[in-house]
PDB file of N, CA, C and O in Angstrom:
ATOM      1  N   ALA A   1       7.606   6.660  -6.425  1.00  0.00           N
ATOM      2  CA  ALA A   1       6.550   6.037  -6.758  1.00  0.00           C
ATOM      3  C   ALA A   1       5.825   7.364  -7.432  1.00  0.00           C
ATOM      4  O   ALA A   1       5.804   8.291  -7.006  1.00  0.00           O
ATOM      5  N   LYS A   2       5.233   7.043  -8.449  1.00  0.00           N
ATOM      6  CA  LYS A   2       4.429   8.197  -9.421  1.00  0.00           C
ATOM      7  C   LYS A   2       2.939   7.836  -9.019  1.00  0.00           C
ATOM      8  O   LYS A   2       2.293   8.643  -8.308  1.00  0.00           O
ATOM      9  N   ASP A   3       2.433   6.869  -9.960  1.00  0.00           N
ATOM     10  CA  ASP A   3       0.893   6.814  -9.976  1.00  0.00           C
ATOM     11  C   ASP A   3       0.456   5.457  -9.403  1.00  0.00           C
ATOM     12  O   ASP A   3      -0.732   5.323  -8.975  1.00  0.00           O
ATOM     13  N   PHE A   4       1.388   4.414  -9.424  1.00  0.00           N
ATOM     14  CA  PHE A   4       1.090   3.126  -8.968  1.00  0.00           C
ATOM     15  C   PHE A   4       2.071   2.515  -8.063  1.00  0.00           C
ATOM     16  O   PHE A   4       3.234   2.899  -8.405  1.00  0.00           O
ATOM     17  N   VAL A   5       1.806   1.627  -7.264  1.00  0.00           N
ATOM     18  CA  VAL A   5       2.711   0.973  -6.514  1.00  0.00           C
ATOM     19  C   VAL A   5       2.417  -0.661  -6.504  1.00  0.00           C
ATOM     20  O   VAL A   5       1.164  -0.926  -6.614  1.00  0.00           O
ATOM     21  N   SER A   6       3.462  -1.368  -6.972  1.00  0.00           N
ATOM     22  CA  SER A   6       3.199  -2.796  -7.065  1.00  0.00           C
ATOM     23  C   SER A   6       4.041  -3.513  -5.794  1.00  0.00           C
ATOM     24  O   SER A   6       5.125  -2.991  -5.501  1.00  0.00           O
ATOM     25  N   ILE A   7       3.282  -4.540  -5.227  1.00  0.00           N
ATOM     26  CA  ILE A   7       3.971  -5.204  -4.112  1.00  0.00           C
ATOM     27  C   ILE A   7       4.193  -6.701  -4.657  1.00  0.00           C
ATOM     28  O   ILE A   7       3.207  -7.373  -5.205  1.00  0.00           O
ATOM     29  N   LYS A   8       5.363  -7.153  -4.645  1.00  0.00           N
ATOM     30  CA  LYS A   8       5.501  -8.541  -5.015  1.00  0.00           C
ATOM     31  C   LYS A   8       5.404  -9.179  -3.727  1.00  0.00           C
ATOM     32  O   LYS A   8       5.901  -9.264  -2.603  1.00  0.00           O
ATOM     33  N   ASN A   9       4.404 -10.424  -3.904  1.00  0.00           N
ATOM     34  CA  ASN A   9       4.089 -11.284  -2.867  1.00  0.00           C
ATOM     35  C   ASN A   9       4.712 -12.760  -3.301  1.00  0.00           C
ATOM     36  O   ASN A   9       4.235 -13.083  -4.262  1.00  0.00           O
ATOM     37  N   ASN A  10       5.368 -13.386  -2.296  1.00  0.00           N
ATOM     38  CA  ASN A  10       5.798 -14.574  -2.733  1.00  0.00           C
ATOM     39  C   ASN A  10       4.893 -15.715  -2.629  1.00  0.00           C
ATOM     40  O   ASN A  10       4.940 -16.924  -3.400  1.00  0.00           O
ATOM     41  N   LYS A  11       3.845 -15.501  -1.936  1.00  0.00           N
ATOM     42  CA  LYS A  11       2.650 -16.427  -1.838  1.00  0.00           C
ATOM     43  C   LYS A  11       1.466 -15.919  -2.688  1.00  0.00           C
ATOM     44  O   LYS A  11       1.108 -14.690  -2.662  1.00  0.00           O
ATOM     45  N   PRO A  12       0.857 -16.732  -3.280  1.00  0.00           N
ATOM     46  CA  PRO A  12      -0.338 -16.463  -4.252  1.00  0.00           C
ATOM     47  C   PRO A  12      -1.745 -16.070  -3.388  1.00  0.00           C
ATOM     48  O   PRO A  12      -2.690 -16.903  -3.158  1.00  0.00           O
ATOM     49  N   GLU A  13      -1.556 -14.863  -2.604  1.00  0.00           N
ATOM     50  CA  GLU A  13      -2.786 -14.639  -1.644  1.00  0.00           C
ATOM     51  C   GLU A  13      -2.951 -13.242  -1.776  1.00  0.00           C
ATOM     52  O   GLU A  13      -2.162 -12.381  -2.134  1.00  0.00           O
ATOM     53  N   SER A  14      -4.184 -12.805  -1.506  1.00  0.00           N
ATOM     54  CA  SER A  14      -4.528 -11.360  -1.539  1.00  0.00           C
ATOM     55  C   SER A  14      -4.233 -10.818  -0.226  1.00  0.00           C
ATOM     56  O   SER A  14      -3.905 -11.372   0.717  1.00  0.00           O
ATOM     57  N   PHE A  15      -4.204  -9.534  -0.102  1.00  0.00           N
ATOM     58  CA  PHE A  15      -3.983  -8.711   1.212  1.00  0.00           C
ATOM     59  C   PHE A  15      -4.600  -7.466   1.090  1.00  0.00           C
ATOM     60  O   PHE A  15      -5.076  -6.892   0.302  1.00  0.00           O
ATOM     61  N   VAL A  16      -4.927  -6.841   2.397  1.00  0.00           N
ATOM     62  CA  VAL A  16      -5.373  -5.660   2.549  1.00  0.00           C
ATOM     63  C   VAL A  16      -4.309  -4.649   2.769  1.00  0.00           C
ATOM     64  O   VAL A  16      -3.333  -5.097   3.397  1.00  0.00           O
ATOM     65  N   TYR A  17      -4.631  -3.407   2.382  1.00  0.00           N
ATOM     66  CA  TYR A  17      -3.536  -2.273   2.814  1.00  0.00           C
ATOM     67  C   TYR A  17      -4.294  -1.271   3.226  1.00  0.00           C
ATOM     68  O   TYR A  17      -5.445  -0.920   2.946  1.00  0.00           O
ATOM     69  N   GLN A  18      -3.321  -0.272   3.996  1.00  0.00           N
ATOM     70  CA  GLN A  18      -3.719   0.939   4.456  1.00  0.00           C
ATOM     71  C   GLN A  18      -2.651   1.904   4.184  1.00  0.00           C
ATOM     72  O   GLN A  18      -1.434   1.549   4.344  1.00  0.00           O
ATOM     73  N   ILE A  19      -2.797   3.215   3.608  1.00  0.00           N
ATOM     74  CA  ILE A  19      -1.859   4.107   3.503  1.00  0.00           C
ATOM     75  C   ILE A  19      -2.272   5.263   4.319  1.00  0.00           C
ATOM     76  O   ILE A  19      -3.299   5.869   4.487  1.00  0.00           O
ATOM     77  N   PHE A  20      -1.117   5.595   5.142  1.00  0.00           N
ATOM     78  CA  PHE A  20      -1.150   6.498   6.254  1.00  0.00           C
ATOM     79  C   PHE A  20      -0.314   7.742   6.009  1.00  0.00           C
ATOM     80  O   PHE A  20       0.814   7.561   5.517  1.00  0.00           O
ATOM     81  N   ASP A  21      -0.742   8.915   6.203  1.00  0.00           N
ATOM     82  CA  ASP A  21       0.139   9.999   6.037  1.00  0.00           C
ATOM     83  C   ASP A  21       0.859  10.136   7.245  1.00  0.00           C
ATOM     84  O   ASP A  21       0.839   9.236   8.187  1.00  0.00           O
ATOM     85  N   LEU A  22       1.933  11.128   7.409  1.00  0.00           N
ATOM     86  CA  LEU A  22       2.809  11.076   8.501  1.00  0.00           C
ATOM     87  C   LEU A  22       2.277  11.403   9.892  1.00  0.00           C
ATOM     88  O   LEU A  22       2.788  11.450  10.958  1.00  0.00           O
ATOM     89  N   SER A  23       0.945  11.845   9.785  1.00  0.00           N
ATOM     90  CA  SER A  23       0.061  12.378  11.104  1.00  0.00           C
ATOM     91  C   SER A  23      -0.538  11.141  11.607  1.00  0.00           C
ATOM     92  O   SER A  23      -1.018  11.251  12.625  1.00  0.00           O
ATOM     93  N   GLY A  24      -0.470   9.998  10.872  1.00  0.00           N
ATOM     94  CA  GLY A  24      -1.312   8.799  11.346  1.00  0.00           C
ATOM     95  C   GLY A  24      -2.685   8.577  10.634  1.00  0.00           C
ATOM     96  O   GLY A  24      -3.276   7.761  10.930  1.00  0.00           O
ATOM     97  N   LYS A  25      -3.053   9.520   9.855  1.00  0.00           N
ATOM     98  CA  LYS A  25      -4.452   9.322   9.292  1.00  0.00           C
ATOM     99  C   LYS A  25      -4.586   8.607   8.031  1.00  0.00           C
ATOM    100  O   LYS A  25      -3.504   8.708   7.142  1.00  0.00           O
ATOM    101  N   ILE A  26      -5.534   7.704   7.932  1.00  0.00           N
ATOM    102  CA  ILE A  26      -5.650   6.849   6.871  1.00  0.00           C
ATOM    103  C   ILE A  26      -5.986   7.674   5.586  1.00  0.00           C
ATOM    104  O   ILE A  26      -7.145   8.317   5.612  1.00  0.00           O
ATOM    105  N   VAL A  27      -5.400   7.640   4.521  1.00  0.00           N
ATOM    106  CA  VAL A  27      -5.537   8.386   3.320  1.00  0.00           C
ATOM    107  C   VAL A  27      -6.082   7.515   2.077  1.00  0.00           C
ATOM    108  O   VAL A  27      -6.705   8.040   1.149  1.00  0.00           O
ATOM    109  N   LYS A  28      -5.983   6.161   2.271  1.00  0.00           N
ATOM    110  CA  LYS A  28      -6.385   5.168   1.289  1.00  0.00           C
ATOM    111  C   LYS A  28      -6.283   3.807   1.959  1.00  0.00           C
ATOM    112  O   LYS A  28      -5.298   3.560   2.722  1.00  0.00           O
ATOM    113  N   LYS A  29      -7.308   2.959   1.609  1.00  0.00           N
ATOM    114  CA  LYS A  29      -7.123   1.702   2.062  1.00  0.00           C
ATOM    115  C   LYS A  29      -7.912   0.665   0.852  1.00  0.00           C
ATOM    116  O   LYS A  29      -8.760   1.313   0.138  1.00  0.00           O
ATOM    117  N   GLY A  30      -7.656  -0.483   0.892  1.00  0.00           N
ATOM    118  CA  GLY A  30      -8.322  -1.399   0.086  1.00  0.00           C
ATOM    119  C   GLY A  30      -7.741  -2.954   0.123  1.00  0.00           C
ATOM    120  O   GLY A  30      -7.042  -3.272   1.095  1.00  0.00           O
ATOM    121  N   LYS A  31      -8.204  -3.542  -0.875  1.00  0.00           N
ATOM    122  CA  LYS A  31      -7.706  -5.043  -0.976  1.00  0.00           C
ATOM    123  C   LYS A  31      -7.010  -5.367  -2.264  1.00  0.00           C
ATOM    124  O   LYS A  31      -7.631  -4.838  -3.191  1.00  0.00           O
ATOM    125  N   VAL A  32      -5.977  -5.985  -2.255  1.00  0.00           N
ATOM    126  CA  VAL A  32      -5.338  -6.230  -3.533  1.00  0.00           C
ATOM    127  C   VAL A  32      -5.091  -7.723  -3.782  1.00  0.00           C
ATOM    128  O   VAL A  32      -4.811  -8.393  -2.824  1.00  0.00           O
ATOM    129  N   GLU A  33      -5.268  -8.142  -4.944  1.00  0.00           N
ATOM    130  CA  GLU A  33      -4.988  -9.603  -5.272  1.00  0.00           C
ATOM    131  C   GLU A  33      -3.528  -9.576  -5.692  1.00  0.00           C
ATOM    132  O   GLU A  33      -2.883  -8.631  -5.749  1.00  0.00           O
ATOM    133  N   THR A  34      -3.021 -10.830  -5.802  1.00  0.00           N
ATOM    134  CA  THR A  34      -1.712 -11.190  -6.178  1.00  0.00           C
ATOM    135  C   THR A  34      -1.092 -10.407  -7.388  1.00  0.00           C
ATOM    136  O   THR A  34      -1.882 -10.400  -8.381  1.00  0.00           O
ATOM    137  N   ASP A  35      -0.116  -9.714  -7.216  1.00  0.00           N
ATOM    138  CA  ASP A  35       0.538  -9.029  -8.422  1.00  0.00           C
ATOM    139  C   ASP A  35      -0.345  -7.730  -8.887  1.00  0.00           C
ATOM    140  O   ASP A  35      -0.130  -7.294  -9.783  1.00  0.00           O
ATOM    141  N   GLU A  36      -1.387  -7.211  -7.944  1.00  0.00           N
ATOM    142  CA  GLU A  36      -2.331  -6.115  -8.671  1.00  0.00           C
ATOM    143  C   GLU A  36      -1.613  -4.852  -8.163  1.00  0.00           C
ATOM    144  O   GLU A  36      -0.976  -4.873  -7.154  1.00  0.00           O
ATOM    145  N   LYS A  37      -1.699  -3.697  -9.028  1.00  0.00           N
ATOM    146  CA  LYS A  37      -1.128  -2.506  -8.555  1.00  0.00           C
ATOM    147  C   LYS A  37      -1.931  -1.550  -7.684  1.00  0.00           C
ATOM    148  O   LYS A  37      -3.284  -1.826  -7.952  1.00  0.00           O
ATOM    149  N   ILE A  38      -1.486  -0.735  -6.841  1.00  0.00           N
ATOM    150  CA  ILE A  38      -2.258   0.134  -6.073  1.00  0.00           C
ATOM    151  C   ILE A  38      -2.257   1.376  -6.627  1.00  0.00           C
ATOM    152  O   ILE A  38      -1.103   2.018  -6.876  1.00  0.00           O
ATOM    153  N   ASP A  39      -3.313   2.084  -6.932  1.00  0.00           N
ATOM    154  CA  ASP A  39      -3.363   3.278  -7.617  1.00  0.00           C
ATOM    155  C   ASP A  39      -3.378   4.418  -6.465  1.00  0.00           C
ATOM    156  O   ASP A  39      -3.979   4.503  -5.593  1.00  0.00           O
ATOM    157  N   ILE A  40      -2.140   5.232  -6.677  1.00  0.00           N
ATOM    158  CA  ILE A  40      -1.745   6.383  -5.710  1.00  0.00           C
ATOM    159  C   ILE A  40      -2.006   7.658  -6.326  1.00  0.00           C
ATOM    160  O   ILE A  40      -1.535   8.582  -5.875  1.00  0.00           O
ATOM    161  N   GLN A  41      -2.466   7.657  -7.473  1.00  0.00           N
ATOM    162  CA  GLN A  41      -2.697   9.113  -8.236  1.00  0.00           C
ATOM    163  C   GLN A  41      -3.341  10.123  -7.419  1.00  0.00           C
ATOM    164  O   GLN A  41      -2.923  11.327  -7.649  1.00  0.00           O
ATOM    165  N   SER A  42      -4.259   9.917  -6.612  1.00  0.00           N
ATOM    166  CA  SER A  42      -5.030  10.688  -5.766  1.00  0.00           C
ATOM    167  C   SER A  42      -4.154  11.299  -4.756  1.00  0.00           C
ATOM    168  O   SER A  42      -4.655  12.447  -4.114  1.00  0.00           O
ATOM    169  N   LEU A  43      -3.038  10.729  -4.319  1.00  0.00           N
ATOM    170  CA  LEU A  43      -2.280  11.046  -3.163  1.00  0.00           C
ATOM    171  C   LEU A  43      -1.449  12.267  -3.546  1.00  0.00           C
ATOM    172  O   LEU A  43      -0.719  12.457  -4.838  1.00  0.00           O
ATOM    173  N   GLU A  44      -1.266  13.255  -2.626  1.00  0.00           N
ATOM    174  CA  GLU A  44      -0.412  14.386  -2.766  1.00  0.00           C
ATOM    175  C   GLU A  44       0.983  13.805  -2.844  1.00  0.00           C
ATOM    176  O   GLU A  44       1.354  12.843  -2.274  1.00  0.00           O
ATOM    177  N   ARG A  45       2.004  14.697  -3.295  1.00  0.00           N
ATOM    178  CA  ARG A  45       3.285  14.301  -3.164  1.00  0.00           C
ATOM    179  C   ARG A  45       3.729  14.395  -1.751  1.00  0.00           C
ATOM    180  O   ARG A  45       3.365  15.207  -1.074  1.00  0.00           O
ATOM    181  N   GLY A  46       4.692  13.498  -1.342  1.00  0.00           N
ATOM    182  CA  GLY A  46       4.901  13.385   0.051  1.00  0.00           C
ATOM    183  C   GLY A  46       5.417  11.863   0.484  1.00  0.00           C
ATOM    184  O   GLY A  46       5.568  11.046  -0.308  1.00  0.00           O
ATOM    185  N   ASN A  47       5.587  11.756   1.684  1.00  0.00           N
ATOM    186  CA  ASN A  47       6.100  10.578   2.463  1.00  0.00           C
ATOM    187  C   ASN A  47       4.853   9.991   2.979  1.00  0.00           C
ATOM    188  O   ASN A  47       3.849  10.628   3.659  1.00  0.00           O
ATOM    189  N   TYR A  48       4.619   8.631   3.194  1.00  0.00           N
ATOM    190  CA  TYR A  48       3.559   7.875   3.635  1.00  0.00           C
ATOM    191  C   TYR A  48       3.972   6.605   4.247  1.00  0.00           C
ATOM    192  O   TYR A  48       5.170   6.234   3.876  1.00  0.00           O
ATOM    193  N   ILE A  49       3.135   5.898   4.829  1.00  0.00           N
ATOM    194  CA  ILE A  49       3.479   4.620   5.317  1.00  0.00           C
ATOM    195  C   ILE A  49       2.411   3.640   4.767  1.00  0.00           C
ATOM    196  O   ILE A  49       1.107   3.802   4.894  1.00  0.00           O
ATOM    197  N   LEU A  50       2.927   2.508   4.170  1.00  0.00           N
ATOM    198  CA  LEU A  50       2.059   1.690   3.489  1.00  0.00           C
ATOM    199  C   LEU A  50       1.931   0.281   4.338  1.00  0.00           C
ATOM    200  O   LEU A  50       3.154  -0.185   4.720  1.00  0.00           O
ATOM    201  N   GLN A  51       0.887  -0.002   5.104  1.00  0.00           N
ATOM    202  CA  GLN A  51       0.992  -1.119   5.833  1.00  0.00           C
ATOM    203  C   GLN A  51       0.054  -2.104   5.115  1.00  0.00           C
ATOM    204  O   GLN A  51      -0.989  -1.906   4.561  1.00  0.00           O
ATOM    205  N   ILE A  52       0.624  -3.262   5.084  1.00  0.00           N
ATOM    206  CA  ILE A  52      -0.069  -4.487   4.439  1.00  0.00           C
ATOM    207  C   ILE A  52      -0.268  -5.597   5.333  1.00  0.00           C
ATOM    208  O   ILE A  52       0.446  -5.639   6.149  1.00  0.00           O
ATOM    209  N   GLN A  53      -1.530  -6.301   5.265  1.00  0.00           N
ATOM    210  CA  GLN A  53      -1.812  -7.275   6.138  1.00  0.00           C
ATOM    211  C   GLN A  53      -1.949  -8.653   5.248  1.00  0.00           C
ATOM    212  O   GLN A  53      -3.265  -8.138   4.329  1.00  0.00           O
ATOM    213  N   THR A  54      -1.527  -9.693   5.299  1.00  0.00           N
ATOM    214  CA  THR A  54      -1.886 -10.910   4.653  1.00  0.00           C
ATOM    215  C   THR A  54      -3.049 -11.696   5.218  1.00  0.00           C
ATOM    216  O   THR A  54      -3.511 -11.175   6.292  1.00  0.00           O
ATOM    217  N   GLU A  55      -3.629 -12.521   4.453  1.00  0.00           N
ATOM    218  CA  GLU A  55      -4.750 -13.193   4.897  1.00  0.00           C
ATOM    219  C   GLU A  55      -4.635 -13.934   6.114  1.00  0.00           C
ATOM    220  O   GLU A  55      -5.597 -14.153   6.824  1.00  0.00           O
ATOM    221  N   ASN A  56      -3.291 -14.336   6.459  1.00  0.00           N
ATOM    222  CA  ASN A  56      -3.060 -14.936   7.673  1.00  0.00           C
ATOM    223  C   ASN A  56      -2.832 -14.093   8.884  1.00  0.00           C
ATOM    224  O   ASN A  56      -2.343 -14.411   9.941  1.00  0.00           O
ATOM    225  N   GLY A  57      -2.782 -12.752   8.572  1.00  0.00           N
ATOM    226  CA  GLY A  57      -2.699 -11.766   9.737  1.00  0.00           C
ATOM    227  C   GLY A  57      -1.469 -11.107   9.882  1.00  0.00           C
ATOM    228  O   GLY A  57      -1.249 -10.278  10.831  1.00  0.00           O
ATOM    229  N   GLU A  58      -0.392 -11.520   9.177  1.00  0.00           N
ATOM    230  CA  GLU A  58       0.958 -11.060   9.120  1.00  0.00           C
ATOM    231  C   GLU A  58       0.864  -9.431   8.716  1.00  0.00           C
ATOM    232  O   GLU A  58       0.226  -9.296   7.707  1.00  0.00           O
ATOM    233  N   LYS A  59       1.498  -8.465   9.336  1.00  0.00           N
ATOM    234  CA  LYS A  59       1.439  -7.114   8.966  1.00  0.00           C
ATOM    235  C   LYS A  59       2.865  -6.768   8.824  1.00  0.00           C
ATOM    236  O   LYS A  59       4.032  -7.155   9.429  1.00  0.00           O
ATOM    237  N   GLU A  60       2.964  -5.821   7.729  1.00  0.00           N
ATOM    238  CA  GLU A  60       4.149  -5.242   7.464  1.00  0.00           C
ATOM    239  C   GLU A  60       4.079  -3.828   7.215  1.00  0.00           C
ATOM    240  O   GLU A  60       3.046  -3.390   6.310  1.00  0.00           O
ATOM    241  N   ASN A  61       4.860  -2.884   7.641  1.00  0.00           N
ATOM    242  CA  ASN A  61       4.939  -1.536   7.389  1.00  0.00           C
ATOM    243  C   ASN A  61       6.122  -1.035   6.406  1.00  0.00           C
ATOM    244  O   ASN A  61       7.208  -1.437   6.621  1.00  0.00           O
ATOM    245  N   LEU A  62       5.692  -0.318   5.288  1.00  0.00           N
ATOM    246  CA  LEU A  62       6.739   0.123   4.331  1.00  0.00           C
ATOM    247  C   LEU A  62       6.668   1.540   4.290  1.00  0.00           C
ATOM    248  O   LEU A  62       5.737   2.106   4.252  1.00  0.00           O
ATOM    249  N   LYS A  63       7.901   2.184   3.900  1.00  0.00           N
ATOM    250  CA  LYS A  63       7.895   3.567   3.662  1.00  0.00           C
ATOM    251  C   LYS A  63       7.428   3.710   2.165  1.00  0.00           C
ATOM    252  O   LYS A  63       7.867   2.934   1.345  1.00  0.00           O
ATOM    253  N   LEU A  64       6.762   4.751   1.859  1.00  0.00           N
ATOM    254  CA  LEU A  64       6.312   5.202   0.511  1.00  0.00           C
ATOM    255  C   LEU A  64       6.565   6.713   0.379  1.00  0.00           C
ATOM    256  O   LEU A  64       5.994   7.512   1.293  1.00  0.00           O
ATOM    257  N   MET A  65       7.072   6.933  -0.701  1.00  0.00           N
ATOM    258  CA  MET A  65       7.399   8.317  -1.169  1.00  0.00           C
ATOM    259  C   MET A  65       6.904   8.630  -2.503  1.00  0.00           C
ATOM    260  O   MET A  65       7.333   7.910  -3.538  1.00  0.00           O
ATOM    261  N   LYS A  66       5.969   9.491  -2.556  1.00  0.00           N
ATOM    262  CA  LYS A  66       5.468   9.791  -3.872  1.00  0.00           C
ATOM    263  C   LYS A  66       6.078  11.147  -4.528  1.00  0.00           C
ATOM    264  O   LYS A  66       6.053  12.216  -3.740  1.00  0.00           O
ATOM    265  N   ASN A  67       6.415  10.975  -5.693  1.00  0.00           N
ATOM    266  CA  ASN A  67       7.323  11.962  -6.320  1.00  0.00           C
ATOM    267  C   ASN A  67       6.310  12.990  -7.104  1.00  0.00           C
ATOM    268  O   ASN A  67       5.367  12.461  -7.750  1.00  0.00           O
TER     269      ASN A  67
END
C-alpha cells in the first residue's frame, strides 16, 4: 500500500478501524463508509496491523505493509 487502503465489504455497512504499529500503539483510527478509502499518507513506511470492526461487533485483524 502506498497512500490509500481500500477494504471491500460484502455488506453495505460502515465500520470503524484502528491501525496499530508493531509495538501495539494506535497510530490512526476512524470510521469508514462502504467502499471508502483509508488515507495512510501520514504513516511511515513499515508494517502495521489494521483492525476493523463492523457495526454488529465482528472484528478482524489484517496485516498492512506500507511501501
